[in-house]
Amino acid sequence: MKFLKYNILLGCIFLTSIVCCSSDTSTTENTNEESVTEQPADDNDSAFSSVVEENGQLRILNGVLVNKNNAPVQLRGMSFFWSQWIGKYYTEDTVNWLKNDWQCTVVRAAMAVDEANGYLTNSELEKQKVFTVIDAAIKNGLYVIVDWHSHHAEDYLEEAKSFFAEVSEKYGDVPNIIYETYNEPLDVSWTAVLKPYHETIIAEIRKNDPDNLIICGTRTWSQRVDEVIGNKIDDENVAYTLHYYAATHKQELRAIAKSALDNNIPIFVTEYGVSEASGDGSIDNVEAEAWWSFMDENNISWCNWSIADKEELSAALKPNASANGGWPLDMLTTSGTMVREELKKKNPKY
């Protein structure tokens, strides 16, 4: 019996030596192109205190959003509503709650531009709301999208330049900031209108901030990401906006998005809903799940629309929900409940 064990031991040692030698003599192909590093699976509980501490400076690499170690990153979080209409939630306490209870890794501040009482008429008041969210996000170690929330931004080029110059000068030295230069363009040309607009604003941002991610809106309410194919902006750290509402936009829009992805166009869903595009109508649970799966499969980051107590299906909160977070479950709408559960299921707990 001892002899048998000895032979087995020798055999194991011999096999081990073969494996080790094989490993030592293997060669790795050298390439000048950077590669995306595989992200190890996590158990939904992070050893880091925040998503920014863990991931640091974000950038686009080979059409994928990656972190400081070139590992793919998928951010998931919430968008605030138009700042001038439901600005009461633009508070530090709300941001704290979205990190700690909803497990958001990104929030989006929607700077209202040309609608009633927005930036064009109350710039200082609206900026203060947005800056409050940015400051709270930085304090919490969250990424924060600064969104120029307009459907006609090309008509306010100088105002946009001034705003993003100020934001990039104030916050451009921290990795938390993500710039969204145009929320939802309407039916205007990518080549003739939108691309030149974005290039002008990007040039203004890059004077102060050479590093942080910029997201650019696309034609028809930020749906035609396929029109960027062969006509990308000449900046290596730009992604393109895709918006959808699950009860309205289905496989046809996912096919458009996939064609862009297949052509190395990086996509960021800065706004989506589980309802119809009107923000109301009905909720489509099946399509909501299909979209979440699609974004997971393609490493697409997202923000849900929205932290608001408006009486519509896309709002996350019921009327009169606290402006300082701490919302009990019975103050969440169907949409709010669905999205919170998705966030807590998929995002790490920091």
Short mmCIF file of C-alpha atoms in Angstrom, two decimals:
data_model
loop_
_atom_site.label_atom_id
_atom_site.label_comp_id
_atom_site.label_asym_id
_atom_site.label_seq_id
_atom_site.Cartn_x
_atom_site.Cartn_y
_atom_site.Cartn_z
CA MET A 1 0.00 0.00 0.00
CA LYS A 2 2.86 2.40 0.84
CA PHE A 3 4.53 1.50 -2.46
CA LEU A 4 1.34 2.28 -4.36
CA LYS A 5 1.02 5.66 -2.65
CA TYR A 6 4.65 6.40 -3.46
CA ASN A 7 4.12 5.67 -7.18
CA ILE A 8 1.02 7.85 -7.22
CA LEU A 9 2.99 10.66 -5.58
CA LEU A 10 5.77 10.38 -8.16
CA GLY A 11 3.20 10.47 -10.94
CA CYS A 12 1.61 13.64 -9.54
CA ILE A 13 5.01 15.32 -9.25
CA PHE A 14 5.83 14.35 -12.84
CA LEU A 15 2.53 15.73 -14.19
CA THR A 16 2.93 18.92 -12.19
CA SER A 17 6.41 19.48 -13.63
CA ILE A 18 5.07 19.07 -17.17
CA VAL A 19 2.36 21.65 -16.58
CA CYS A 20 4.78 24.12 -15.04
CA CYS A 21 7.30 23.72 -17.87
CA SER A 22 4.57 24.16 -20.44
CA SER A 23 3.47 27.35 -18.70
CA ASP A 24 6.99 28.71 -18.45
CA THR A 25 7.83 28.13 -22.11
CA SER A 26 4.62 29.61 -23.53
CA THR A 27 4.91 32.96 -25.26
CA THR A 28 2.59 35.93 -25.27
CA GLU A 29 1.95 37.69 -28.54
CA ASN A 30 3.19 41.26 -28.41
CA THR A 31 0.89 43.96 -29.74
CA ASN A 32 0.90 47.72 -29.77
CA GLU A 33 -2.87 47.83 -29.20
CA GLU A 34 -3.98 48.08 -25.60
CA SER A 35 -6.23 45.29 -24.42
CA VAL A 36 -9.24 45.33 -22.16
CA THR A 37 -8.54 43.44 -18.93
CA GLU A 38 -11.06 40.86 -17.82
CA GLN A 39 -12.97 41.96 -14.72
CA PRO A 40 -13.11 39.28 -11.99
CA ALA A 41 -16.58 38.38 -10.80
CA ASP A 42 -17.55 39.99 -7.50
CA ASP A 43 -19.95 38.95 -4.77
CA ASN A 44 -21.82 42.30 -4.82
CA ASP A 45 -19.87 43.52 -1.79
CA SER A 46 -16.84 45.71 -2.47
CA ALA A 47 -13.74 46.10 -0.33
CA PHE A 48 -13.52 49.71 -1.51
CA SER A 49 -15.33 52.64 0.05
CA SER A 50 -16.68 53.94 -3.28
CA VAL A 51 -16.93 53.19 -6.97
CA VAL A 52 -14.51 56.02 -7.80
CA GLU A 53 -11.94 54.76 -5.31
CA GLU A 54 -12.12 51.35 -6.95
CA ASN A 55 -12.13 52.45 -10.59
CA GLY A 56 -10.56 55.90 -10.72
CA GLN A 57 -10.16 57.60 -14.09
CA LEU A 58 -12.54 56.25 -16.71
CA ARG A 59 -11.84 56.18 -20.42
CA ILE A 60 -12.86 54.54 -23.66
CA LEU A 61 -10.64 51.70 -24.86
CA ASN A 62 -11.47 49.78 -28.03
CA GLY A 63 -15.08 50.95 -27.81
CA VAL A 64 -15.47 49.91 -24.16
CA LEU A 65 -15.68 52.00 -20.99
CA VAL A 66 -12.79 50.91 -18.77
CA ASN A 67 -11.27 51.90 -15.43
CA LYS A 68 -7.76 52.86 -14.38
CA ASN A 69 -6.68 49.20 -14.78
CA ASN A 70 -8.27 48.80 -18.24
CA ALA A 71 -11.00 46.59 -16.78
CA PRO A 72 -14.52 47.09 -18.20
CA VAL A 73 -16.83 49.24 -16.08
CA GLN A 74 -20.62 49.30 -16.17
CA LEU A 75 -22.14 52.14 -14.17
CA ARG A 76 -25.78 52.02 -13.11
CA GLY A 77 -27.67 54.81 -11.42
CA MET A 78 -30.38 57.46 -11.46
CA SER A 79 -31.03 60.69 -13.29
CA PHE A 80 -32.57 63.68 -11.59
CA PHE A 81 -35.52 65.42 -13.30
CA TRP A 82 -35.31 68.78 -15.09
CA SER A 83 -33.59 71.03 -12.56
CA GLN A 84 -36.05 73.93 -12.79
CA TRP A 85 -39.22 71.83 -12.40
CA ILE A 86 -38.43 69.25 -9.70
CA GLY A 87 -35.22 70.68 -8.33
CA LYS A 88 -36.16 69.94 -4.72
CA TYR A 89 -34.33 66.59 -4.96
CA TYR A 90 -31.02 68.23 -5.88
CA THR A 91 -29.77 67.81 -2.31
CA GLU A 92 -26.80 66.21 -0.63
CA ASP A 93 -29.11 63.98 1.41
CA THR A 94 -30.76 62.61 -1.73
CA VAL A 95 -27.36 61.79 -3.26
CA ASN A 96 -26.31 60.11 0.01
CA TRP A 97 -29.46 57.96 -0.05
CA LEU A 98 -29.00 57.01 -3.70
CA LYS A 99 -25.52 55.72 -2.90
CA ASN A 100 -26.19 54.01 0.38
CA ASP A 101 -29.68 52.60 -0.08
CA TRP A 102 -30.16 52.33 -3.87
CA GLN A 103 -26.48 51.42 -4.44
CA CYS A 104 -26.10 53.83 -7.35
CA THR A 105 -22.63 54.16 -8.83
CA VAL A 106 -23.54 57.18 -10.97
CA VAL A 107 -26.05 60.03 -10.77
CA ARG A 108 -27.06 62.51 -13.45
CA ALA A 109 -27.81 66.18 -12.89
CA ALA A 110 -30.12 67.48 -15.64
CA MET A 111 -29.40 71.17 -16.13
CA ALA A 112 -32.56 72.59 -17.67
CA VAL A 113 -31.59 75.02 -20.41
CA ASP A 114 -34.25 76.71 -22.50
CA GLU A 115 -37.50 75.54 -20.95
CA ALA A 116 -39.36 77.90 -18.58
CA ASN A 117 -37.13 79.32 -15.84
CA GLY A 118 -34.12 77.21 -16.83
CA TYR A 119 -30.48 78.20 -17.24
CA LEU A 120 -31.18 80.91 -19.80
CA THR A 121 -33.24 82.93 -17.34
CA ASN A 122 -31.97 81.73 -13.93
CA SER A 123 -28.42 80.57 -14.52
CA GLU A 124 -27.07 81.11 -11.00
CA LEU A 125 -29.98 79.37 -9.28
CA GLU A 126 -29.91 76.39 -11.64
CA LYS A 127 -26.12 76.09 -11.48
CA GLN A 128 -26.26 75.97 -7.70
CA LYS A 129 -28.63 73.01 -7.82
CA VAL A 130 -26.36 71.15 -10.22
CA PHE A 131 -23.22 72.02 -8.25
CA THR A 132 -24.88 70.71 -5.07
CA VAL A 133 -25.36 67.33 -6.74
CA ILE A 134 -21.82 67.32 -8.14
CA ASP A 135 -20.30 68.19 -4.75
CA ALA A 136 -22.36 65.49 -3.02
CA ALA A 137 -21.42 62.91 -5.64
CA ILE A 138 -17.72 63.70 -5.23
CA LYS A 139 -18.08 63.47 -1.45
CA ASN A 140 -19.74 60.06 -1.84
CA GLY A 141 -17.23 58.78 -4.38
CA LEU A 142 -19.83 58.54 -7.16
CA TYR A 143 -19.51 59.34 -10.81
CA VAL A 144 -21.74 62.24 -11.85
CA ILE A 145 -23.03 63.17 -15.29
CA VAL A 146 -23.43 66.90 -15.89
CA ASP A 147 -26.18 67.04 -18.50
CA TRP A 148 -27.05 70.03 -20.73
CA HIS A 149 -30.73 69.14 -20.78
CA SER A 150 -32.18 70.58 -23.97
CA HIS A 151 -33.82 69.61 -27.26
CA HIS A 152 -32.41 72.65 -29.07
CA ALA A 153 -28.86 73.05 -27.74
CA GLU A 154 -27.47 74.06 -31.13
CA ASP A 155 -29.46 77.28 -30.74
CA TYR A 156 -27.59 78.13 -27.51
CA LEU A 157 -24.01 77.42 -28.44
CA GLU A 158 -22.42 80.32 -26.57
CA GLU A 159 -24.39 79.55 -23.40
CA ALA A 160 -23.31 75.89 -23.58
CA LYS A 161 -19.68 76.91 -24.08
CA SER A 162 -19.85 79.17 -21.03
CA PHE A 163 -21.49 76.52 -18.86
CA PHE A 164 -19.11 73.70 -19.71
CA ALA A 165 -16.10 76.00 -19.45
CA GLU A 166 -17.17 76.84 -15.91
CA VAL A 167 -17.91 73.24 -14.94
CA SER A 168 -14.66 71.90 -16.39
CA GLU A 169 -12.62 74.64 -14.71
CA LYS A 170 -14.32 73.98 -11.38
CA TYR A 171 -14.32 70.16 -11.42
CA GLY A 172 -12.04 69.01 -14.24
CA ASP A 173 -9.29 67.83 -11.92
CA VAL A 174 -11.36 65.02 -10.35
CA PRO A 175 -12.21 61.70 -12.05
CA ASN A 176 -15.86 61.76 -10.94
CA ILE A 177 -17.06 64.13 -13.66
CA ILE A 178 -18.73 63.00 -16.89
CA TYR A 179 -19.95 65.65 -19.34
CA GLU A 180 -23.13 65.20 -21.39
CA THR A 181 -23.06 67.99 -23.94
CA TYR A 182 -26.57 67.62 -25.40
CA ASN A 183 -29.38 65.60 -23.88
CA GLU A 184 -31.80 64.86 -26.72
CA PRO A 185 -31.43 66.43 -30.15
CA LEU A 186 -34.46 66.28 -32.40
CA ASP A 187 -34.47 65.44 -36.13
CA VAL A 188 -31.34 67.35 -37.10
CA SER A 189 -28.33 66.17 -39.07
CA TRP A 190 -25.50 64.40 -37.23
CA THR A 191 -22.96 65.58 -39.80
CA ALA A 192 -24.11 69.14 -40.39
CA VAL A 193 -25.42 70.15 -36.95
CA LEU A 194 -24.71 67.79 -34.08
CA LYS A 195 -21.12 66.78 -34.69
CA PRO A 196 -19.93 70.41 -35.16
CA TYR A 197 -21.86 71.43 -32.03
CA HIS A 198 -20.29 68.67 -29.94
CA GLU A 199 -16.81 69.42 -31.30
CA THR A 200 -17.16 73.06 -30.27
CA ILE A 201 -18.21 72.19 -26.71
CA ILE A 202 -15.59 69.45 -26.39
CA ALA A 203 -12.88 71.93 -27.36
CA GLU A 204 -14.09 74.21 -24.57
CA ILE A 205 -14.05 71.37 -22.03
CA ARG A 206 -10.63 70.11 -23.08
CA LYS A 207 -9.06 73.48 -22.32
CA ASN A 208 -9.51 72.61 -18.66
CA ASP A 209 -10.06 68.85 -18.60
CA PRO A 210 -8.10 66.60 -20.95
CA ASP A 211 -9.09 63.33 -19.31
CA ASN A 212 -12.73 62.88 -18.32
CA LEU A 213 -15.41 61.14 -20.36
CA ILE A 214 -17.73 63.17 -22.61
CA ILE A 215 -21.07 61.80 -23.85
CA CYS A 216 -22.61 63.19 -27.04
CA GLY A 217 -26.30 63.16 -27.92
CA THR A 218 -27.44 61.65 -31.23
CA ARG A 219 -30.25 62.38 -33.67
CA THR A 220 -33.94 61.77 -32.91
CA TRP A 221 -34.07 61.94 -29.12
CA SER A 222 -30.63 60.27 -28.88
CA GLN A 223 -31.53 57.07 -30.66
CA ARG A 224 -29.60 57.08 -33.95
CA VAL A 225 -26.23 55.98 -32.61
CA ASP A 226 -25.71 54.10 -35.88
CA GLU A 227 -25.23 57.42 -37.72
CA VAL A 228 -21.92 57.82 -35.89
CA ILE A 229 -20.48 54.82 -37.75
CA GLY A 230 -17.63 56.09 -39.92
CA ASN A 231 -18.19 59.61 -38.61
CA LYS A 232 -16.96 59.63 -35.03
CA ILE A 233 -15.77 62.69 -33.16
CA ASP A 234 -11.99 62.99 -33.10
CA ASP A 235 -11.57 62.56 -29.36
CA GLU A 236 -10.52 59.23 -27.91
CA ASN A 237 -12.60 59.67 -24.75
CA VAL A 238 -16.08 60.21 -26.16
CA ALA A 239 -19.15 57.98 -25.93
CA TYR A 240 -22.50 58.41 -27.67
CA THR A 241 -25.94 58.73 -26.12
CA LEU A 242 -28.71 56.17 -26.49
CA HIS A 243 -32.12 56.81 -24.89
CA TYR A 244 -35.03 54.40 -24.76
CA TYR A 245 -38.36 53.80 -23.06
CA ALA A 246 -39.05 50.10 -22.77
CA ALA A 247 -42.78 50.14 -23.56
CA THR A 248 -42.13 52.09 -26.79
CA HIS A 249 -38.62 51.21 -28.02
CA LYS A 250 -37.97 47.52 -28.46
CA GLN A 251 -35.91 45.16 -30.62
CA GLU A 252 -35.67 47.60 -33.52
CA LEU A 253 -33.78 50.10 -31.39
CA ARG A 254 -31.63 47.38 -29.84
CA ALA A 255 -30.67 46.36 -33.39
CA ILE A 256 -29.61 49.95 -34.14
CA ALA A 257 -27.55 49.99 -30.96
CA LYS A 258 -25.96 46.64 -31.80
CA SER A 259 -24.92 47.84 -35.24
CA ALA A 260 -23.12 50.76 -33.59
CA LEU A 261 -21.47 48.50 -31.01
CA ASP A 262 -20.33 46.12 -33.74
CA ASN A 263 -18.57 49.08 -35.34
CA ASN A 264 -16.73 50.00 -32.15
CA ILE A 265 -19.04 52.91 -31.23
CA PRO A 266 -19.13 53.26 -27.41
CA ILE A 267 -22.65 53.79 -26.04
CA PHE A 268 -23.86 55.23 -22.74
CA VAL A 269 -27.59 55.15 -21.89
CA THR A 270 -27.87 58.38 -19.92
CA GLU A 271 -31.66 58.16 -19.75
CA TYR A 272 -34.22 55.37 -20.02
CA GLY A 273 -37.59 54.41 -18.62
CA VAL A 274 -39.62 51.25 -18.15
CA SER A 275 -42.71 53.13 -19.33
CA GLU A 276 -43.73 54.52 -22.71
CA ALA A 277 -41.72 57.40 -24.19
CA SER A 278 -44.32 59.87 -22.89
CA GLY A 279 -43.24 58.91 -19.37
CA ASP A 280 -46.69 57.45 -18.85
CA GLY A 281 -49.08 55.04 -20.60
CA SER A 282 -47.94 51.60 -19.48
CA ILE A 283 -44.96 49.72 -18.06
CA ASP A 284 -43.51 46.81 -20.05
CA ASN A 285 -41.81 44.41 -17.65
CA VAL A 286 -40.71 41.99 -20.38
CA GLU A 287 -39.02 44.70 -22.44
CA ALA A 288 -37.51 46.25 -19.33
CA GLU A 289 -35.79 42.94 -18.59
CA ALA A 290 -34.75 42.56 -22.24
CA TRP A 291 -33.09 45.98 -22.18
CA TRP A 292 -31.31 45.30 -18.88
CA SER A 293 -29.96 42.03 -20.29
CA PHE A 294 -28.86 43.78 -23.49
CA MET A 295 -26.99 46.46 -21.55
CA ASP A 296 -25.34 43.86 -19.29
CA GLU A 297 -24.27 41.74 -22.27
CA ASN A 298 -22.74 44.77 -23.98
CA ASN A 299 -21.29 46.51 -20.91
CA ILE A 300 -23.47 49.60 -21.41
CA SER A 301 -23.75 52.00 -18.46
CA TRP A 302 -27.10 53.58 -17.64
CA CYS A 303 -29.15 56.08 -15.67
CA ASN A 304 -32.88 55.67 -15.12
CA TRP A 305 -35.32 58.57 -15.57
CA SER A 306 -36.02 59.82 -12.93
CA ILE A 307 -35.80 60.92 -9.30
CA ALA A 308 -39.09 62.82 -9.29
CA ASP A 309 -42.47 62.69 -7.58
CA LYS A 310 -44.41 63.72 -10.66
CA GLU A 311 -47.61 61.76 -11.21
CA GLU A 312 -46.37 59.74 -14.17
CA LEU A 313 -45.17 56.16 -14.56
CA SER A 314 -41.51 56.99 -15.22
CA ALA A 315 -41.15 58.84 -11.90
CA ALA A 316 -39.40 56.82 -9.20
CA LEU A 317 -41.23 58.47 -6.29
CA LYS A 318 -44.82 58.97 -5.26
CA PRO A 319 -46.12 62.53 -4.76
CA ASN A 320 -44.70 64.37 -1.75
CA ALA A 321 -41.81 61.94 -1.18
CA SER A 322 -39.13 63.55 0.98
CA ALA A 323 -36.64 65.85 -0.74
CA ASN A 324 -33.88 64.37 1.42
CA GLY A 325 -33.98 60.66 0.62
CA GLY A 326 -34.85 58.14 3.30
CA TRP A 327 -37.82 56.96 1.25
CA PRO A 328 -39.75 53.98 2.67
CA LEU A 329 -40.65 51.34 0.11
CA ASP A 330 -44.28 52.39 0.07
CA MET A 331 -43.20 55.81 -1.27
CA LEU A 332 -41.66 54.23 -4.39
CA THR A 333 -43.63 53.85 -7.60
CA THR A 334 -43.67 50.64 -9.64
CA SER A 335 -40.83 52.02 -11.73
CA GLY A 336 -38.87 53.12 -8.66
CA THR A 337 -39.28 49.69 -7.09
CA MET A 338 -38.19 47.87 -10.24
CA VAL A 339 -35.12 50.02 -10.82
CA ARG A 340 -34.03 50.03 -7.18
CA GLU A 341 -34.18 46.23 -7.13
CA GLU A 342 -32.10 46.07 -10.32
CA LEU A 343 -29.52 48.43 -8.87
CA LYS A 344 -29.22 46.52 -5.62
CA LYS A 345 -29.00 43.19 -7.47
CA LYS A 346 -26.31 44.26 -9.93
CA ASN A 347 -24.21 47.02 -8.30
CA PRO A 348 -21.54 46.43 -5.65
CA LYS A 349 -22.33 47.57 -2.13
CA TYR A 350 -19.79 50.19 -1.09
#
